[in-house]
Amino acid sequence: MRIPIVKPQTLNLQVWFLTVLACYAVLELSFNHRLLELAGDLQLATTPEQLHDIELWGRVVSGLGLALLLMRWFDRFVKSRVVLVLLCCTLGLVSMWHFQKALVDTIVSRADDQDLMMSWRSQLSTQEALNGRMQLRGETLLSSPAPADIRPVMSALWASSLAGLSPDDLDAESGSAQLVGGFFAPTITPEQLSAAYRKTVMTPVVLGASLLFGLLNLCQFFAGVIALVLALTRHDALLLRSKSWLLPSLTALCMGLSWWPGNVWTNSPAYQQVARPALWAEKPYLAPFVEWSLRAEPAWADSVAWVHSALLQDYEFTLPFRGIFSSESLQHLTVAKNGR
């Protein structure tokens, strides 16, 4: 009599759990694309409400991602599937909600006048950076316009990558950019400066966290599909041998493909010698999120755009029940609107 080596109730072999993982991957990739659209809006048409909604969505998406990882880890200790789902969702959503809020609020509260002005000036210089007409302390950023695969993330995170620098470190090569950044710079209120800096901090934190959980759960999905196929085809010996290394190997491969190749932006002298060291020195809590996002997001740019457009029909990720978050909404949106 054949004795199965994998229990039928093993979570990673359950079709419903694999379906949830697939749905989460669609949600997370689509969310990342929408976040890049809003944070990288060069026409400044993004409203404070949209940024507020996408920040709250980011906490939920990351919380669900953490919950799915916790389900796999706690599966051996919790017998009831209902209790497992409720417990992990509660832990994941609550922890990521408060962690991201506390981190963003703390970094924003410690900003000085130079941080606020640098964030605003760097956002104004985004188009020049994309066109390859920007230097940092004399170091070359791009020798030509930014390629298509990094334009979305560069539009969204250009200001974040410069958070450790000062306005004097920006060297615009075009005359129009020098005028905009100098005598003809637009008038800016303190409220607008604060809103711009919050966006500078919020974007990499939300993007980096959601991208990390998205890739980890994508690896969990593919590992589960492979294991399920092996179990259904009765390859028990191969399944037994692969149990300990399949998921870690897929995770290492995915993270390696996301991190190591880099791109023309992260490999440029301006980033390697100026922006990156300054960011880690001046903003050590923000730097890991910026570094991870700059390297990993371009590697999946095409997939992110296709999933959002084809599968979620360009869903805008607005807040369905704004009244539930009224106190936080009033706190953030009132400040932003006063400057408009």
Coordinates of C-alpha atoms in Angstrom, one line a residue:
M1 CA 0.0 0.0 0.0
R2 CA 1.4 3.4 -1.0
I3 CA 1.8 5.8 1.9
P4 CA 1.8 9.4 0.8
I5 CA 4.8 11.4 1.9
V6 CA 2.9 14.7 1.8
K7 CA -0.3 15.1 3.8
P8 CA -3.3 16.0 1.7
Q9 CA -4.0 19.0 3.9
T10 CA -0.6 20.6 3.4
L11 CA -1.3 24.2 2.7
N12 CA 1.1 24.8 -0.2
L13 CA -0.6 21.9 -2.1
Q14 CA -4.1 23.3 -1.6
V15 CA -5.7 24.6 -4.9
W16 CA -7.5 27.4 -3.0
F17 CA -4.3 28.6 -1.5
L18 CA -2.5 28.6 -4.8
T19 CA -5.4 30.5 -6.3
V20 CA -5.2 33.1 -3.6
L21 CA -1.5 33.5 -4.3
A22 CA -2.1 34.0 -8.0
C23 CA -4.8 36.6 -7.3
Y24 CA -2.5 38.4 -4.9
A25 CA 0.3 38.5 -7.5
V26 CA -2.1 40.2 -9.9
L27 CA -3.2 42.7 -7.2
E28 CA 0.4 43.5 -6.1
L29 CA 1.8 44.0 -9.6
S30 CA -1.2 46.2 -10.6
F31 CA -0.8 48.2 -7.4
N32 CA 2.9 48.8 -8.2
H33 CA 2.1 50.1 -11.6
R34 CA -0.6 52.5 -10.3
L35 CA 1.8 53.7 -7.6
L36 CA 4.4 54.5 -10.2
E37 CA 1.8 56.3 -12.4
L38 CA 0.8 58.6 -9.5
A39 CA 4.2 59.2 -8.0
G40 CA 5.8 59.7 -11.4
D41 CA 3.3 62.2 -12.7
L42 CA 5.4 64.9 -14.4
Q43 CA 2.3 67.0 -15.1
L44 CA 1.6 67.4 -11.4
A45 CA -2.0 66.4 -12.0
T46 CA -2.0 63.8 -9.1
T47 CA -4.3 65.0 -6.3
P48 CA -3.6 64.7 -2.6
E49 CA -6.6 62.3 -2.3
Q50 CA -5.0 60.0 -4.8
L51 CA -1.7 59.9 -3.0
H52 CA -3.4 59.4 0.3
D53 CA -5.5 56.5 -1.1
I54 CA -2.5 54.8 -2.7
E55 CA -0.6 55.1 0.6
L56 CA -3.3 53.3 2.5
W57 CA -3.7 50.7 -0.3
G58 CA 0.0 50.1 0.1
R59 CA -0.3 49.2 3.7
V60 CA -3.2 46.8 2.9
V61 CA -1.3 45.1 0.0
S62 CA 1.8 44.6 2.0
G63 CA -0.2 43.4 5.0
L64 CA -1.9 40.8 2.8
G65 CA 1.4 39.7 1.4
L66 CA 2.8 39.2 4.9
A67 CA -0.3 37.3 5.9
L68 CA 0.2 34.8 3.0
L69 CA 3.7 34.1 4.1
L70 CA 2.6 33.7 7.7
M71 CA 0.0 31.2 6.7
R72 CA 2.6 28.9 5.3
W73 CA 4.8 29.3 8.4
F74 CA 2.0 28.8 10.9
D75 CA 0.3 26.0 9.0
R76 CA 1.9 23.3 11.1
F77 CA 0.8 24.8 14.3
V78 CA -2.8 25.8 13.6
K79 CA -5.1 23.0 12.6
S80 CA -8.2 25.1 11.7
R81 CA -7.9 26.8 8.3
V82 CA -10.4 29.5 9.3
V83 CA -8.4 30.3 12.4
L84 CA -5.2 30.3 10.4
V85 CA -6.5 32.7 7.8
L86 CA -8.0 35.1 10.5
L87 CA -4.9 35.0 12.6
C88 CA -2.5 35.6 9.8
C89 CA -4.5 38.3 8.2
T90 CA -4.9 40.1 11.5
L91 CA -1.2 39.9 12.2
G92 CA -0.1 40.9 8.7
L93 CA -2.5 43.8 8.2
V94 CA -2.1 45.3 11.6
S95 CA 1.7 45.0 11.6
M96 CA 2.3 46.4 8.1
W97 CA -0.3 49.2 8.6
H98 CA 1.4 50.5 11.7
F99 CA 5.0 49.8 10.6
Q100 CA 4.6 51.7 7.3
K101 CA 2.7 54.6 8.9
A102 CA 5.2 54.9 11.8
L103 CA 8.2 54.7 9.4
V104 CA 6.9 57.4 7.0
D105 CA 5.7 59.7 9.8
T106 CA 9.0 59.4 11.7
I107 CA 11.1 60.2 8.6
V108 CA 8.9 63.1 7.6
S109 CA 8.8 64.5 11.2
R110 CA 12.6 64.7 11.3
A111 CA 12.9 66.6 8.0
D112 CA 14.6 70.1 8.1
D113 CA 14.2 73.0 5.7
Q114 CA 16.9 71.7 3.5
D115 CA 15.2 68.3 3.2
L116 CA 12.0 69.9 2.2
M117 CA 13.5 72.2 -0.3
M118 CA 15.7 69.4 -1.8
S119 CA 12.6 67.2 -2.3
W120 CA 10.8 70.0 -4.1
R121 CA 13.8 71.0 -6.3
S122 CA 14.5 67.4 -7.2
Q123 CA 10.9 66.8 -8.2
L124 CA 11.1 69.8 -10.5
S125 CA 14.3 68.4 -12.1
T126 CA 12.8 65.0 -12.8
Q127 CA 12.2 65.7 -16.5
E128 CA 15.8 66.9 -17.0
A129 CA 17.1 63.7 -15.4
L130 CA 15.0 61.6 -17.7
N131 CA 16.4 63.5 -20.7
G132 CA 19.9 62.8 -19.5
R133 CA 20.7 66.5 -18.8
M134 CA 21.5 66.3 -15.1
Q135 CA 24.7 65.9 -13.1
L136 CA 25.2 65.4 -9.4
R137 CA 28.3 67.2 -8.1
G138 CA 29.7 67.1 -11.6
E139 CA 29.2 63.4 -12.0
T140 CA 27.3 62.1 -15.0
L141 CA 23.9 60.6 -14.5
L142 CA 22.9 59.4 -17.9
S143 CA 24.7 60.0 -21.2
S144 CA 21.4 59.8 -23.2
P145 CA 17.7 59.9 -22.4
A146 CA 16.6 57.2 -19.9
P147 CA 15.5 53.9 -21.6
A148 CA 11.9 52.9 -21.4
D149 CA 12.4 50.2 -18.8
I150 CA 13.5 52.6 -16.1
R151 CA 11.5 55.7 -17.0
P152 CA 8.5 54.8 -14.7
V153 CA 10.5 54.1 -11.7
M154 CA 12.9 56.9 -12.3
S155 CA 10.0 59.4 -12.6
A156 CA 8.6 58.2 -9.3
L157 CA 11.8 57.7 -7.3
W158 CA 14.2 60.4 -8.7
A159 CA 13.5 62.7 -5.7
S160 CA 13.7 59.8 -3.2
S161 CA 17.1 58.8 -4.5
L162 CA 18.4 62.3 -3.9
A163 CA 17.1 62.6 -0.3
G164 CA 20.6 62.7 1.1
L165 CA 21.8 65.6 -1.0
S166 CA 21.3 69.4 -0.9
P167 CA 19.9 71.6 -3.7
D168 CA 23.5 72.8 -4.5
D169 CA 24.4 69.3 -5.6
L170 CA 22.1 69.4 -8.6
D171 CA 23.7 70.5 -11.8
A172 CA 21.2 71.0 -14.6
E173 CA 22.7 71.2 -18.1
S174 CA 19.9 73.0 -19.9
G175 CA 19.2 76.7 -19.6
S176 CA 15.5 76.3 -19.0
A177 CA 16.0 74.0 -16.1
Q178 CA 18.5 76.4 -14.5
L179 CA 15.9 79.2 -14.8
V180 CA 13.1 77.1 -13.3
G181 CA 15.4 76.1 -10.4
G182 CA 16.7 79.6 -9.9
F183 CA 15.2 83.1 -10.3
F184 CA 12.1 81.8 -12.1
A185 CA 11.4 79.0 -9.6
P186 CA 7.6 78.7 -8.8
T187 CA 6.4 80.0 -5.5
I188 CA 6.0 77.2 -3.0
T189 CA 4.2 77.2 0.4
P190 CA 5.3 75.3 3.5
E191 CA 2.3 73.0 3.1
Q192 CA 3.3 72.1 -0.4
L193 CA 6.9 71.5 0.7
S194 CA 5.6 69.1 3.4
A195 CA 3.3 67.3 1.0
A196 CA 6.1 66.9 -1.6
Y197 CA 8.5 65.5 1.0
R198 CA 5.9 63.1 2.3
K199 CA 5.5 61.8 -1.3
T200 CA 9.3 61.5 -1.6
V201 CA 9.4 59.3 1.5
M202 CA 6.2 57.4 1.1
T203 CA 6.7 56.2 -2.5
P204 CA 9.9 54.0 -1.9
V205 CA 8.6 52.6 1.4
V206 CA 5.3 51.5 -0.1
L207 CA 6.8 50.3 -3.4
G208 CA 9.7 48.5 -1.8
A209 CA 7.6 46.6 0.7
S210 CA 4.8 45.6 -1.7
L211 CA 7.4 44.5 -4.3
L212 CA 9.2 42.4 -1.8
F213 CA 6.1 40.6 -0.6
G214 CA 4.9 40.3 -4.1
L215 CA 8.0 38.5 -5.3
L216 CA 8.2 36.2 -2.2
N217 CA 4.6 35.1 -2.7
L218 CA 5.1 34.7 -6.4
C219 CA 8.0 32.3 -5.6
Q220 CA 5.7 30.6 -3.1
F221 CA 3.1 30.2 -5.8
F222 CA 5.4 28.6 -8.4
A223 CA 6.9 26.3 -5.7
G224 CA 3.4 25.2 -4.7
V225 CA 2.4 24.5 -8.4
I226 CA 5.5 22.4 -9.0
A227 CA 5.0 20.5 -5.8
L228 CA 1.3 19.9 -6.6
V229 CA 2.2 18.6 -10.1
L230 CA 4.8 16.2 -8.6
A231 CA 2.2 15.0 -6.1
L232 CA -0.5 14.5 -8.7
T233 CA 1.9 12.6 -11.0
R234 CA 3.1 10.3 -8.2
H235 CA 6.7 11.5 -8.3
D236 CA 6.9 11.0 -4.5
A237 CA 10.7 10.5 -4.4
L238 CA 11.4 13.7 -6.4
L239 CA 8.9 15.6 -4.3
L240 CA 10.5 14.4 -1.1
R241 CA 14.0 15.4 -2.3
S242 CA 12.8 18.8 -3.4
K243 CA 10.8 19.8 -0.3
S244 CA 13.7 21.4 1.5
W245 CA 15.3 23.3 -1.4
L246 CA 12.6 24.1 -4.0
L247 CA 11.2 27.3 -2.4
P248 CA 14.6 28.6 -1.2
S249 CA 16.1 28.1 -4.6
L250 CA 13.3 29.9 -6.4
T251 CA 13.4 32.7 -3.9
A252 CA 17.2 33.1 -4.3
L253 CA 16.9 33.0 -8.1
C254 CA 14.1 35.6 -8.1
M255 CA 15.9 38.0 -5.7
G256 CA 19.1 37.6 -7.6
L257 CA 17.5 38.4 -11.0
S258 CA 15.8 41.4 -9.3
W259 CA 18.9 42.8 -7.5
W260 CA 22.1 42.0 -9.3
P261 CA 21.7 43.1 -13.0
G262 CA 21.1 46.8 -12.1
N263 CA 20.4 49.4 -14.7
V264 CA 22.0 52.4 -16.3
W265 CA 20.7 54.6 -13.5
T266 CA 22.0 52.5 -10.5
N267 CA 25.3 51.9 -12.4
S268 CA 25.9 55.6 -13.2
P269 CA 28.8 57.5 -11.5
A270 CA 26.3 60.1 -10.2
Y271 CA 24.3 57.4 -8.3
Q272 CA 27.2 55.2 -7.3
Q273 CA 29.6 57.9 -6.1
V274 CA 27.2 60.7 -5.0
A275 CA 23.5 59.9 -4.5
R276 CA 23.8 56.4 -3.0
P277 CA 26.5 57.2 -0.3
A278 CA 24.7 60.4 0.7
L279 CA 21.4 58.6 1.0
W280 CA 22.7 55.8 3.2
A281 CA 24.6 58.3 5.4
E282 CA 21.8 60.9 5.8
K283 CA 18.6 58.7 5.5
P284 CA 19.6 55.2 6.6
Y285 CA 16.0 54.1 7.3
L286 CA 14.8 55.2 3.9
A287 CA 17.9 54.0 1.9
P288 CA 17.1 50.2 1.9
F289 CA 13.6 50.8 0.4
V290 CA 15.0 53.2 -2.3
E291 CA 17.9 50.9 -3.2
W292 CA 15.7 47.8 -3.4
S293 CA 13.0 49.6 -5.5
L294 CA 15.5 51.2 -7.9
R295 CA 17.1 47.8 -8.7
A296 CA 14.1 45.4 -8.6
E297 CA 11.2 47.4 -10.1
P298 CA 12.8 47.9 -13.6
A299 CA 13.4 44.1 -13.8
W300 CA 9.6 43.5 -13.8
A301 CA 8.5 46.7 -15.5
D302 CA 6.9 45.0 -18.5
S303 CA 5.0 42.4 -16.5
V304 CA 3.7 45.1 -14.1
A305 CA 2.3 47.3 -16.8
W306 CA 0.7 44.3 -18.7
V307 CA -1.0 42.9 -15.6
H308 CA -2.5 46.2 -14.5
S309 CA -3.8 46.9 -18.0
A310 CA -5.0 43.5 -19.1
L311 CA -6.1 41.8 -15.9
L312 CA -7.3 44.7 -13.7
Q313 CA -8.4 47.0 -16.5
D314 CA -6.3 49.9 -15.1
Y315 CA -8.0 49.9 -11.7
E316 CA -7.2 53.2 -10.0
F317 CA -6.9 52.0 -6.4
T318 CA -9.1 54.6 -4.9
L319 CA -10.3 54.2 -1.3
P320 CA -13.8 52.5 -1.3
F321 CA -14.8 53.7 2.2
R322 CA -13.0 57.0 2.8
G323 CA -15.1 57.7 6.0
I324 CA -13.4 54.8 7.8
F325 CA -10.1 56.6 7.6
S326 CA -11.5 60.1 8.1
S327 CA -9.2 61.2 10.9
E328 CA -6.0 60.3 9.0
S329 CA -7.5 61.7 5.8
L330 CA -8.2 65.1 7.4
Q331 CA -4.7 65.2 8.9
H332 CA -2.9 64.6 5.6
L333 CA -5.3 66.1 3.0
T334 CA -5.9 69.4 4.9
V335 CA -2.2 70.1 4.9
A336 CA -1.9 69.3 1.2
K337 CA -4.9 71.3 0.1
N338 CA -3.9 74.4 2.0
G339 CA -1.0 74.7 -0.4
R340 CA -3.0 74.3 -3.6

